[in-house]
């Protein structure tokens, strides 16, 4: 599968709109996309970009239906249900489907190097008025190789087009990409890198789940149910999807940073970069690979909910749920890191209680997990009758099952992200307080509230006759 197959699948499911009206790369594409995503509208393929022949694709993940299409699952699954299927296929599966190396692929249809390298050949969008420039990708997969272990890392970063041959890459401190880069700095060498723009959407998902002995391509093939194909990029020798739309090959000098940003983050705010651009690593593009008539895949951000927030919510839901399963925490019914919380800051877990204190144990486990330890500000636990991504029912539980004095615990100090706009701008401490909210009916209560429930027999009868009512 590649990006084009996914686009066709969206079209068949009536989840794609082809925009033939001419649009400008400067703000117009991003603004049309943002308004469409906020309305849960279709993915968009802009086929007429002013001054360019290359189309731009946006909104890949903006609905749960498109997430299910991407995973090859029934289209009516919720975010929780799709994340659970991902977890089962990758973590609880008996064997992985190893990826296959090929010698040729569509991405090699055009190989441009030397003076032919010009990033201006693509309709790179500018997303928001205060952005520092045009971003060739806000969800770009950058392939790196650890010079000591030989292991390949596929990280997701934003990349600002600085000029026709250079891109700023936001490799944040503490991330694996930075640790690899420091090794090259110690060796006194530049770091080979390959940036993938447009490929099987599962590649982005695969980069979030760690599986010992498996590459991101192995994970992709396992979820897809067939071998993923990759080839070695001719300049860097790094593995890239054979069906990728665009690949930028080059080097990153670990000792030469340039100002990059600002950029409208997934929180809906700018960071301190708005006042003072922060130097970032730079990809010196030495070679461009692209398919014939390539499609530029663009993902905007800004305030929730956009396709990026759906992507973040899905991947963090899947990793958090996986970690809770690996921790042998009993009674987990469903998990959701809410897209409305920018896909990071609030988690909801539905639990089937088996003993007093069970729901608090679950909340503690969330904070103790790798996913939950970074950025999470709040955890809400609800009973098993409520799906974790059903916000209407979650707020019902907070209103009618939750007592603030009984059900609230505060944690004063936890690891935060530098992108959190709620952090004190006059402090360099990347820590946040956290709240645990137990919205479960206490297990030990002998007399529990009696819920007003509908009659099961009547419900079955009504569902069987639903078409007769003409309600729709």
PDB file of C-alpha atoms in Angstrom, residues 203-367:
ATOM      1  CA  UNK A 203       4.570   4.304   8.464  1.00  0.00           C
ATOM      2  CA  UNK A 204       3.741   7.220  10.769  1.00  0.00           C
ATOM      3  CA  UNK A 205       1.940   4.899  13.167  1.00  0.00           C
ATOM      4  CA  UNK A 206       4.724   2.322  13.165  1.00  0.00           C
ATOM      5  CA  UNK A 207       7.258   4.867  14.353  1.00  0.00           C
ATOM      6  CA  UNK A 208       5.400   5.232  17.675  1.00  0.00           C
ATOM      7  CA  UNK A 209       5.417   1.590  18.774  1.00  0.00           C
ATOM      8  CA  UNK A 210       8.637  -0.083  19.858  1.00  0.00           C
ATOM      9  CA  UNK A 211       8.876  -3.818  19.205  1.00  0.00           C
ATOM     10  CA  UNK A 212      12.145  -5.573  19.939  1.00  0.00           C
ATOM     11  CA  UNK A 213      13.700  -7.064  16.848  1.00  0.00           C
ATOM     12  CA  UNK A 214      11.230  -5.378  14.486  1.00  0.00           C
ATOM     13  CA  UNK A 215      11.654  -2.392  12.211  1.00  0.00           C
ATOM     14  CA  UNK A 216       8.940   0.142  11.496  1.00  0.00           C
ATOM     15  CA  UNK A 217       8.513  -1.557   8.124  1.00  0.00           C
ATOM     16  CA  UNK A 218       7.958  -4.895   9.900  1.00  0.00           C
ATOM     17  CA  UNK A 219       5.251  -3.313  12.061  1.00  0.00           C
ATOM     18  CA  UNK A 220       3.608  -1.778   9.007  1.00  0.00           C
ATOM     19  CA  UNK A 221       3.494  -5.082   7.157  1.00  0.00           C
ATOM     20  CA  UNK A 222       2.179  -6.917  10.204  1.00  0.00           C
ATOM     21  CA  UNK A 223      -0.758  -4.546  10.594  1.00  0.00           C
ATOM     22  CA  UNK A 224      -1.352  -4.519   6.848  1.00  0.00           C
ATOM     23  CA  UNK A 225      -1.198  -8.300   6.623  1.00  0.00           C
ATOM     24  CA  UNK A 226       1.385  -8.342   3.818  1.00  0.00           C
ATOM     25  CA  UNK A 227       5.073  -7.592   3.420  1.00  0.00           C
ATOM     26  CA  UNK A 228       6.031  -3.933   3.346  1.00  0.00           C
ATOM     27  CA  UNK A 229       8.598  -3.091   0.679  1.00  0.00           C
ATOM     28  CA  UNK A 230      11.554  -0.794   1.140  1.00  0.00           C
ATOM     29  CA  UNK A 231      14.646   0.067  -0.846  1.00  0.00           C
ATOM     30  CA  UNK A 232      17.983   1.573   0.077  1.00  0.00           C
ATOM     31  CA  UNK A 233      18.112   5.231  -0.911  1.00  0.00           C
ATOM     32  CA  UNK A 234      20.951   5.556  -3.454  1.00  0.00           C
ATOM     33  CA  UNK A 235      22.867   8.401  -1.787  1.00  0.00           C
ATOM     34  CA  UNK A 236      22.558   7.668   1.938  1.00  0.00           C
ATOM     35  CA  UNK A 237      21.940   3.918   1.913  1.00  0.00           C
ATOM     36  CA  UNK A 238      19.025   4.422   4.306  1.00  0.00           C
ATOM     37  CA  UNK A 239      15.805   2.364   3.970  1.00  0.00           C
ATOM     38  CA  UNK A 240      12.829   4.243   2.507  1.00  0.00           C
ATOM     39  CA  UNK A 241       9.404   3.055   1.286  1.00  0.00           C
ATOM     40  CA  UNK A 242       9.611   1.908  -2.324  1.00  0.00           C
ATOM     41  CA  UNK A 243       6.296   3.634  -3.049  1.00  0.00           C
ATOM     42  CA  UNK A 244       7.045   6.950  -1.352  1.00  0.00           C
ATOM     43  CA  UNK A 245       5.995  10.121  -3.172  1.00  0.00           C
ATOM     44  CA  UNK A 246       9.057  12.231  -2.305  1.00  0.00           C
ATOM     45  CA  UNK A 247      12.327  11.523  -0.474  1.00  0.00           C
ATOM     46  CA  UNK A 248      14.920  14.161   0.378  1.00  0.00           C
ATOM     47  CA  UNK A 249      18.414  12.720   0.881  1.00  0.00           C
ATOM     48  CA  UNK A 250      21.253  14.576   2.494  1.00  0.00           C
ATOM     49  CA  UNK A 251      23.209  15.240   5.670  1.00  0.00           C
ATOM     50  CA  UNK A 252      22.716  17.017   8.983  1.00  0.00           C
ATOM     51  CA  UNK A 253      25.721  18.766  10.472  1.00  0.00           C
ATOM     52  CA  UNK A 254      25.397  18.233  14.252  1.00  0.00           C
ATOM     53  CA  UNK A 255      27.473  21.356  14.883  1.00  0.00           C
ATOM     54  CA  UNK A 256      25.715  23.751  12.505  1.00  0.00           C
ATOM     55  CA  UNK A 257      22.254  24.902  13.603  1.00  0.00           C
ATOM     56  CA  UNK A 258      20.154  27.668  12.025  1.00  0.00           C
ATOM     57  CA  UNK A 259      17.094  29.585  13.283  1.00  0.00           C
ATOM     58  CA  UNK A 260      13.845  27.731  12.527  1.00  0.00           C
ATOM     59  CA  UNK A 261      10.253  28.678  13.272  1.00  0.00           C
ATOM     60  CA  UNK A 262       8.042  29.913  14.712  1.00  0.00           C
ATOM     61  CA  UNK A 263       5.262  27.461  13.888  1.00  0.00           C
ATOM     62  CA  UNK A 264       1.668  27.116  15.074  1.00  0.00           C
ATOM     63  CA  UNK A 265       1.961  24.040  17.310  1.00  0.00           C
ATOM     64  CA  UNK A 266      -0.573  21.258  17.888  1.00  0.00           C
ATOM     65  CA  UNK A 267      -1.543  22.983  21.141  1.00  0.00           C
ATOM     66  CA  UNK A 268      -3.079  25.829  19.147  1.00  0.00           C
ATOM     67  CA  UNK A 269      -0.398  28.248  20.344  1.00  0.00           C
ATOM     68  CA  UNK A 270       3.097  29.392  19.481  1.00  0.00           C
ATOM     69  CA  UNK A 271       6.068  28.722  21.740  1.00  0.00           C
ATOM     70  CA  UNK A 272       8.826  31.183  22.674  1.00  0.00           C
ATOM     71  CA  UNK A 273      10.062  30.842  19.071  1.00  0.00           C
ATOM     72  CA  UNK A 274       7.535  33.549  18.198  1.00  0.00           C
ATOM     73  CA  UNK A 275       9.716  36.078  19.979  1.00  0.00           C
ATOM     74  CA  UNK A 276      13.087  34.509  19.262  1.00  0.00           C
ATOM     75  CA  UNK A 277      13.567  31.754  16.641  1.00  0.00           C
ATOM     76  CA  UNK A 278      15.506  28.836  18.088  1.00  0.00           C
ATOM     77  CA  UNK A 279      18.460  27.317  16.174  1.00  0.00           C
ATOM     78  CA  UNK A 280      17.668  23.803  14.932  1.00  0.00           C
ATOM     79  CA  UNK A 281      19.523  21.096  13.018  1.00  0.00           C
ATOM     80  CA  UNK A 282      19.549  21.584   9.243  1.00  0.00           C
ATOM     81  CA  UNK A 283      19.053  18.964   6.538  1.00  0.00           C
ATOM     82  CA  UNK A 284      21.341  19.837   3.616  1.00  0.00           C
ATOM     83  CA  UNK A 285      19.422  18.285   0.715  1.00  0.00           C
ATOM     84  CA  UNK A 286      21.819  16.740  -1.793  1.00  0.00           C
ATOM     85  CA  UNK A 287      19.390  14.583  -3.744  1.00  0.00           C
ATOM     86  CA  UNK A 288      15.637  14.463  -4.388  1.00  0.00           C
ATOM     87  CA  UNK A 289      13.804  11.265  -5.268  1.00  0.00           C
ATOM     88  CA  UNK A 290      10.209  11.479  -6.434  1.00  0.00           C
ATOM     89  CA  UNK A 291       7.562   9.574  -8.298  1.00  0.00           C
ATOM     90  CA  UNK A 292       6.180  10.767 -11.603  1.00  0.00           C
ATOM     91  CA  UNK A 293       3.529  13.401 -10.856  1.00  0.00           C
ATOM     92  CA  UNK A 294       4.207  13.338  -7.098  1.00  0.00           C
ATOM     93  CA  UNK A 295       1.618  14.242  -4.475  1.00  0.00           C
ATOM     94  CA  UNK A 296       2.711  16.525  -1.637  1.00  0.00           C
ATOM     95  CA  UNK A 297       1.193  15.343   1.652  1.00  0.00           C
ATOM     96  CA  UNK A 298       0.628  18.305   3.981  1.00  0.00           C
ATOM     97  CA  UNK A 299      -0.551  18.256   7.597  1.00  0.00           C
ATOM     98  CA  UNK A 300      -1.416  21.458   9.423  1.00  0.00           C
ATOM     99  CA  UNK A 301      -1.725  21.881  13.156  1.00  0.00           C
ATOM    100  CA  UNK A 302      -3.097  24.739  15.261  1.00  0.00           C
ATOM    101  CA  UNK A 303      -5.901  24.330  17.778  1.00  0.00           C
ATOM    102  CA  UNK A 304      -7.610  20.928  18.096  1.00  0.00           C
ATOM    103  CA  UNK A 305      -9.110  19.011  16.429  1.00  0.00           C
ATOM    104  CA  UNK A 306      -7.220  18.489  13.147  1.00  0.00           C
ATOM    105  CA  UNK A 307      -5.929  15.369  11.453  1.00  0.00           C
ATOM    106  CA  UNK A 308      -2.681  15.717  13.411  1.00  0.00           C
ATOM    107  CA  UNK A 309      -4.590  15.574  16.714  1.00  0.00           C
ATOM    108  CA  UNK A 310      -6.447  12.466  15.569  1.00  0.00           C
ATOM    109  CA  UNK A 311      -3.102  10.909  14.631  1.00  0.00           C
ATOM    110  CA  UNK A 312      -1.516  11.830  17.975  1.00  0.00           C
ATOM    111  CA  UNK A 313      -4.551  10.611  19.912  1.00  0.00           C
ATOM    112  CA  UNK A 314      -4.566   7.311  18.037  1.00  0.00           C
ATOM    113  CA  UNK A 315      -0.865   6.579  18.439  1.00  0.00           C
ATOM    114  CA  UNK A 316      -0.738   7.561  22.123  1.00  0.00           C
ATOM    115  CA  UNK A 317      -3.915   5.622  22.845  1.00  0.00           C
ATOM    116  CA  UNK A 318      -2.371   2.546  21.230  1.00  0.00           C
ATOM    117  CA  UNK A 319       0.960   2.879  23.068  1.00  0.00           C
ATOM    118  CA  UNK A 320      -0.659   3.630  26.441  1.00  0.00           C
ATOM    119  CA  UNK A 321      -3.067   0.712  26.134  1.00  0.00           C
ATOM    120  CA  UNK A 322      -0.205  -1.560  25.105  1.00  0.00           C
ATOM    121  CA  UNK A 323       1.879  -0.524  28.112  1.00  0.00           C
ATOM    122  CA  UNK A 324      -1.019  -1.096  30.523  1.00  0.00           C
ATOM    123  CA  UNK A 325      -1.450  -4.586  29.063  1.00  0.00           C
ATOM    124  CA  UNK A 326       2.280  -5.254  29.427  1.00  0.00           C
ATOM    125  CA  UNK A 327       2.126  -4.036  33.045  1.00  0.00           C
ATOM    126  CA  UNK A 328      -0.558  -6.698  33.648  1.00  0.00           C
ATOM    127  CA  UNK A 329      -2.993  -4.103  34.955  1.00  0.00           C
ATOM    128  CA  UNK A 330      -6.301  -6.005  35.252  1.00  0.00           C
ATOM    129  CA  UNK A 331      -9.735  -4.858  34.182  1.00  0.00           C
ATOM    130  CA  UNK A 332      -8.849  -2.436  31.361  1.00  0.00           C
ATOM    131  CA  UNK A 333     -11.945  -2.098  29.152  1.00  0.00           C
ATOM    132  CA  UNK A 334     -10.873   0.774  26.909  1.00  0.00           C
ATOM    133  CA  UNK A 335      -8.318   3.595  26.756  1.00  0.00           C
ATOM    134  CA  UNK A 336      -8.274   6.978  25.043  1.00  0.00           C
ATOM    135  CA  UNK A 337      -5.838   9.873  24.960  1.00  0.00           C
ATOM    136  CA  UNK A 338      -8.336  12.498  23.856  1.00  0.00           C
ATOM    137  CA  UNK A 339      -7.864  14.280  20.503  1.00  0.00           C
ATOM    138  CA  UNK A 340      -9.652  17.255  22.059  1.00  0.00           C
ATOM    139  CA  UNK A 341      -6.722  17.518  24.507  1.00  0.00           C
ATOM    140  CA  UNK A 342      -4.326  18.063  21.582  1.00  0.00           C
ATOM    141  CA  UNK A 343      -3.841  14.309  21.483  1.00  0.00           C
ATOM    142  CA  UNK A 344      -1.586  14.389  24.550  1.00  0.00           C
ATOM    143  CA  UNK A 345      -2.676  16.055  27.795  1.00  0.00           C
ATOM    144  CA  UNK A 346      -5.727  14.074  29.046  1.00  0.00           C
ATOM    145  CA  UNK A 347      -6.288  10.329  29.192  1.00  0.00           C
ATOM    146  CA  UNK A 348      -9.477   8.411  29.965  1.00  0.00           C
ATOM    147  CA  UNK A 349      -9.484   4.761  31.000  1.00  0.00           C
ATOM    148  CA  UNK A 350     -12.561   2.575  31.370  1.00  0.00           C
ATOM    149  CA  UNK A 351     -12.093  -0.132  34.007  1.00  0.00           C
ATOM    150  CA  UNK A 352     -14.035  -3.179  35.190  1.00  0.00           C
ATOM    151  CA  UNK A 353     -13.465  -2.949  38.933  1.00  0.00           C
ATOM    152  CA  UNK A 354     -12.687  -6.104  40.893  1.00  0.00           C
ATOM    153  CA  UNK A 355     -11.622  -4.740  44.306  1.00  0.00           C
ATOM    154  CA  UNK A 356     -11.523  -1.513  46.340  1.00  0.00           C
ATOM    155  CA  UNK A 357      -8.922   0.917  45.015  1.00  0.00           C
ATOM    156  CA  UNK A 358      -8.830  -0.767  41.608  1.00  0.00           C
ATOM    157  CA  UNK A 359      -9.664   2.402  39.650  1.00  0.00           C
ATOM    158  CA  UNK A 360      -6.963   4.365  41.516  1.00  0.00           C
ATOM    159  CA  UNK A 361      -4.435   1.636  40.678  1.00  0.00           C
ATOM    160  CA  UNK A 362      -5.296   2.090  37.015  1.00  0.00           C
ATOM    161  CA  UNK A 363      -4.796   5.870  37.193  1.00  0.00           C
ATOM    162  CA  UNK A 364      -1.444   5.402  38.946  1.00  0.00           C
ATOM    163  CA  UNK A 365      -0.393   2.928  36.249  1.00  0.00           C
ATOM    164  CA  UNK A 366      -1.187   5.468  33.515  1.00  0.00           C
ATOM    165  CA  UNK A 367       1.100   8.050  35.146  1.00  0.00           C
TER     166      UNK A 367
END
